[in-house]
Amino acid sequence: LRVIADNLENCGFEIMVARNGERGLELAEYARPDLILMDVMMPGMDGFETCRRLKAKTTTKDIPVIFMTALTDTAGKVKGFEVGAVDYVTKPIQSEELFARVNTHLRIRRLQKQLEMQNTLLGEQNTLLTQEILERKQAETKLVAAHNKLKKTLKHLKRTQTQLIES
């Protein structure tokens, strides 16, 4: 754990370490990290349960979780994905592979956040445009009513003019 943390810090990552699932949940809630590296086998609550609880909270559900584990069986990996993990790194951990996976998932998360922000902006613009369309339709309705009233008035004036000419 210390070697991995030191290597990640040397690459410019800011690291927080929790030694068990309960503490990991507290840190994730408090710090809202960009990514969580988690061992499946931990004292107390295991990684699967910790991940399930992270994904159940609205404040932490979008944080990508990468499991680090010595488990290589398919059932364990499938369970990890079912509870919400985005990837697996098997022990012994190869630093280059870990960095590649961490960077990939950080990039994906960054792009997801950008898309969410763009969707929010588009939603706001859509609301403004919808309001503007509504206002223009109301103005159009008023203009049509005013136009019809002017046509009636003109027709009345022409009749009155015709009557005046005749008289």
mmCIF file of C-alpha atoms in Angstrom:
data_model
loop_
_atom_site.group_PDB
_atom_site.id
_atom_site.type_symbol
_atom_site.label_atom_id
_atom_site.label_comp_id
_atom_site.label_asym_id
_atom_site.label_seq_id
_atom_site.Cartn_x
_atom_site.Cartn_y
_atom_site.Cartn_z
ATOM 1 C CA LEU A 1 0.000 0.000 0.000
ATOM 2 C CA ARG A 2 2.779 2.404 0.935
ATOM 3 C CA VAL A 3 4.752 1.635 -2.255
ATOM 4 C CA ILE A 4 1.683 2.237 -4.439
ATOM 5 C CA ALA A 5 0.838 5.472 -2.600
ATOM 6 C CA ASP A 6 4.436 6.707 -2.888
ATOM 7 C CA ASN A 7 4.573 5.890 -6.613
ATOM 8 C CA LEU A 8 1.283 7.681 -7.264
ATOM 9 C CA GLU A 9 2.395 10.711 -5.243
ATOM 10 C CA ASN A 10 5.671 10.798 -7.193
ATOM 11 C CA CYS A 11 3.597 10.972 -10.374
ATOM 12 C CA GLY A 12 1.779 14.054 -9.064
ATOM 13 C CA PHE A 13 -1.351 12.447 -7.639
ATOM 14 C CA GLU A 14 -2.774 13.602 -4.327
ATOM 15 C CA ILE A 15 -3.341 10.518 -2.164
ATOM 16 C CA MET A 16 -5.505 9.766 0.873
ATOM 17 C CA VAL A 17 -5.306 6.364 2.529
ATOM 18 C CA ALA A 18 -8.010 4.526 4.444
ATOM 19 C CA ARG A 19 -7.113 1.205 6.019
ATOM 20 C CA ASN A 20 -10.683 -0.163 6.146
ATOM 21 C CA GLY A 21 -14.025 0.200 4.399
ATOM 22 C CA GLU A 22 -15.709 2.311 7.077
ATOM 23 C CA ARG A 23 -12.914 4.875 7.017
ATOM 24 C CA GLY A 24 -12.895 4.764 3.220
ATOM 25 C CA LEU A 25 -16.603 5.657 3.146
ATOM 26 C CA GLU A 26 -15.997 8.590 5.500
ATOM 27 C CA LEU A 27 -13.067 9.892 3.434
ATOM 28 C CA ALA A 28 -14.952 9.515 0.165
ATOM 29 C CA GLU A 29 -17.932 11.419 1.556
ATOM 30 C CA TYR A 30 -15.705 14.174 2.922
ATOM 31 C CA ALA A 31 -13.118 14.567 0.145
ATOM 32 C CA ARG A 32 -15.067 13.430 -2.939
ATOM 33 C CA PRO A 33 -11.983 12.002 -4.683
ATOM 34 C CA ASP A 34 -11.686 11.722 -8.452
ATOM 35 C CA LEU A 35 -10.935 7.991 -8.201
ATOM 36 C CA ILE A 36 -10.809 5.257 -5.572
ATOM 37 C CA LEU A 37 -8.308 2.386 -5.574
ATOM 38 C CA MET A 38 -9.605 -0.284 -3.245
ATOM 39 C CA ASP A 39 -8.511 -3.719 -2.131
ATOM 40 C CA VAL A 40 -11.201 -6.396 -2.131
ATOM 41 C CA MET A 41 -9.845 -7.942 1.076
ATOM 42 C CA MET A 42 -9.923 -5.425 3.923
ATOM 43 C CA PRO A 43 -10.434 -5.725 7.658
ATOM 44 C CA GLY A 44 -14.088 -5.437 8.674
ATOM 45 C CA MET A 45 -16.160 -4.497 5.653
ATOM 46 C CA ASP A 46 -14.754 -5.974 2.437
ATOM 47 C CA GLY A 47 -14.205 -4.012 -0.754
ATOM 48 C CA PHE A 48 -17.364 -5.318 -2.420
ATOM 49 C CA GLU A 49 -19.596 -4.040 0.381
ATOM 50 C CA THR A 50 -17.684 -0.760 0.599
ATOM 51 C CA CYS A 51 -18.121 -0.227 -3.149
ATOM 52 C CA ARG A 52 -21.819 -1.128 -2.962
ATOM 53 C CA ARG A 53 -22.306 1.492 -0.233
ATOM 54 C CA LEU A 54 -20.352 4.107 -2.182
ATOM 55 C CA LYS A 55 -22.543 3.531 -5.219
ATOM 56 C CA ALA A 56 -25.709 3.748 -3.099
ATOM 57 C CA LYS A 57 -24.966 7.342 -2.015
ATOM 58 C CA THR A 58 -25.748 10.180 -4.398
ATOM 59 C CA THR A 59 -22.650 12.080 -3.273
ATOM 60 C CA THR A 60 -20.226 9.230 -4.071
ATOM 61 C CA LYS A 61 -21.990 7.112 -6.692
ATOM 62 C CA ASP A 62 -20.136 8.654 -9.640
ATOM 63 C CA ILE A 63 -16.626 8.176 -8.225
ATOM 64 C CA PRO A 64 -14.883 5.463 -10.271
ATOM 65 C CA VAL A 65 -13.636 2.513 -8.202
ATOM 66 C CA ILE A 66 -10.743 0.311 -9.293
ATOM 67 C CA PHE A 67 -10.277 -2.883 -7.310
ATOM 68 C CA MET A 68 -6.788 -4.098 -6.463
ATOM 69 C CA THR A 69 -6.902 -7.777 -5.646
ATOM 70 C CA ALA A 70 -5.083 -11.084 -5.636
ATOM 71 C CA LEU A 71 -8.380 -12.746 -6.611
ATOM 72 C CA THR A 72 -8.220 -13.864 -10.210
ATOM 73 C CA ASP A 73 -11.412 -15.921 -10.436
ATOM 74 C CA THR A 74 -14.083 -14.723 -12.826
ATOM 75 C CA ALA A 75 -16.855 -14.808 -10.212
ATOM 76 C CA GLY A 76 -14.982 -12.308 -8.015
ATOM 77 C CA LYS A 77 -14.353 -9.981 -10.929
ATOM 78 C CA VAL A 78 -17.981 -10.156 -12.059
ATOM 79 C CA LYS A 79 -19.147 -9.417 -8.503
ATOM 80 C CA GLY A 80 -16.863 -6.381 -8.445
ATOM 81 C CA PHE A 81 -18.368 -5.027 -11.646
ATOM 82 C CA GLU A 82 -21.885 -5.768 -10.380
ATOM 83 C CA VAL A 83 -21.331 -3.667 -7.245
ATOM 84 C CA GLY A 84 -20.034 -0.775 -9.350
ATOM 85 C CA ALA A 85 -16.294 -1.092 -9.971
ATOM 86 C CA VAL A 86 -14.988 0.231 -13.273
ATOM 87 C CA ASP A 87 -11.814 -1.859 -13.421
ATOM 88 C CA TYR A 88 -9.574 -4.449 -11.763
ATOM 89 C CA VAL A 89 -5.833 -4.565 -11.171
ATOM 90 C CA THR A 90 -4.481 -7.909 -10.015
ATOM 91 C CA LYS A 91 -1.637 -8.399 -7.586
ATOM 92 C CA PRO A 92 1.268 -8.329 -7.842
ATOM 93 C CA ILE A 93 0.598 -4.837 -9.110
ATOM 94 C CA GLN A 94 2.609 -3.585 -12.056
ATOM 95 C CA SER A 95 3.142 0.166 -11.640
ATOM 96 C CA GLU A 96 2.933 0.945 -15.360
ATOM 97 C CA GLU A 97 -0.389 -0.902 -15.698
ATOM 98 C CA LEU A 98 -1.787 0.777 -12.587
ATOM 99 C CA PHE A 99 -0.791 4.255 -13.829
ATOM 100 C CA ALA A 100 -2.292 3.544 -17.257
ATOM 101 C CA ARG A 101 -5.595 2.401 -15.729
ATOM 102 C CA VAL A 102 -5.708 5.276 -13.242
ATOM 103 C CA ASN A 103 -4.993 7.844 -15.970
ATOM 104 C CA THR A 104 -7.567 6.274 -18.282
ATOM 105 C CA HIS A 105 -10.326 6.338 -15.679
ATOM 106 C CA LEU A 106 -9.426 9.848 -14.546
ATOM 107 C CA ARG A 107 -9.643 10.996 -18.163
ATOM 108 C CA ILE A 108 -13.017 9.259 -18.562
ATOM 109 C CA ARG A 109 -14.282 10.862 -15.339
ATOM 110 C CA ARG A 110 -13.058 14.295 -16.440
ATOM 111 C CA LEU A 111 -14.859 13.879 -19.775
ATOM 112 C CA GLN A 112 -18.023 12.744 -17.973
ATOM 113 C CA LYS A 113 -17.927 15.873 -15.805
ATOM 114 C CA GLN A 114 -17.462 18.042 -18.910
ATOM 115 C CA LEU A 115 -20.433 16.353 -20.559
ATOM 116 C CA GLU A 116 -22.547 16.874 -17.445
ATOM 117 C CA MET A 117 -21.623 20.567 -17.382
ATOM 118 C CA GLN A 118 -22.385 20.919 -21.094
ATOM 119 C CA ASN A 119 -25.706 19.120 -20.629
ATOM 120 C CA THR A 120 -26.553 21.466 -17.765
ATOM 121 C CA LEU A 121 -25.684 24.494 -19.905
ATOM 122 C CA LEU A 122 -27.679 23.128 -22.825
ATOM 123 C CA GLY A 123 -30.615 22.501 -20.505
ATOM 124 C CA GLU A 124 -30.445 26.094 -19.266
ATOM 125 C CA GLN A 125 -30.188 27.422 -22.831
ATOM 126 C CA ASN A 126 -33.085 25.197 -23.856
ATOM 127 C CA THR A 127 -35.186 26.625 -21.015
ATOM 128 C CA LEU A 128 -34.321 30.178 -22.085
ATOM 129 C CA LEU A 129 -35.125 29.433 -25.729
ATOM 130 C CA THR A 130 -38.406 27.774 -24.772
ATOM 131 C CA GLN A 131 -39.315 30.859 -22.734
ATOM 132 C CA GLU A 132 -38.366 33.130 -25.628
ATOM 133 C CA ILE A 133 -40.482 31.071 -28.042
ATOM 134 C CA LEU A 134 -43.425 31.309 -25.656
ATOM 135 C CA GLU A 135 -42.978 35.082 -25.356
ATOM 136 C CA ARG A 136 -42.757 35.450 -29.144
ATOM 137 C CA LYS A 137 -45.895 33.359 -29.647
ATOM 138 C CA GLN A 138 -47.719 35.551 -27.136
ATOM 139 C CA ALA A 139 -46.464 38.667 -28.934
ATOM 140 C CA GLU A 140 -47.542 37.150 -32.270
ATOM 141 C CA THR A 141 -51.005 36.455 -30.879
ATOM 142 C CA LYS A 142 -51.257 40.083 -29.704
ATOM 143 C CA LEU A 143 -50.047 41.353 -33.085
ATOM 144 C CA VAL A 144 -52.584 39.220 -34.956
ATOM 145 C CA ALA A 145 -55.355 40.515 -32.656
ATOM 146 C CA ALA A 146 -54.202 44.119 -33.178
ATOM 147 C CA HIS A 147 -53.981 43.536 -36.948
ATOM 148 C CA ASN A 148 -57.518 42.128 -37.027
ATOM 149 C CA LYS A 149 -58.759 45.080 -34.981
ATOM 150 C CA LEU A 150 -57.055 47.510 -37.393
ATOM 151 C CA LYS A 151 -58.596 45.687 -40.380
ATOM 152 C CA LYS A 152 -62.039 46.006 -38.768
ATOM 153 C CA THR A 153 -61.426 49.684 -38.051
ATOM 154 C CA LEU A 154 -60.252 50.267 -41.641
ATOM 155 C CA LYS A 155 -63.308 48.472 -43.000
ATOM 156 C CA HIS A 156 -65.526 50.599 -40.754
ATOM 157 C CA LEU A 157 -63.731 53.783 -41.874
ATOM 158 C CA LYS A 158 -64.174 52.835 -45.551
ATOM 159 C CA ARG A 159 -67.878 52.238 -44.964
ATOM 160 C CA THR A 160 -68.156 55.551 -43.141
ATOM 161 C CA GLN A 161 -66.249 57.285 -45.964
ATOM 162 C CA THR A 162 -68.509 55.704 -48.561
ATOM 163 C CA GLN A 163 -71.576 56.817 -46.605
ATOM 164 C CA LEU A 164 -70.188 60.356 -46.319
ATOM 165 C CA ILE A 165 -69.492 60.502 -50.031
ATOM 166 C CA GLU A 166 -72.971 59.238 -50.823
ATOM 167 C CA SER A 167 -74.581 61.724 -48.492
#
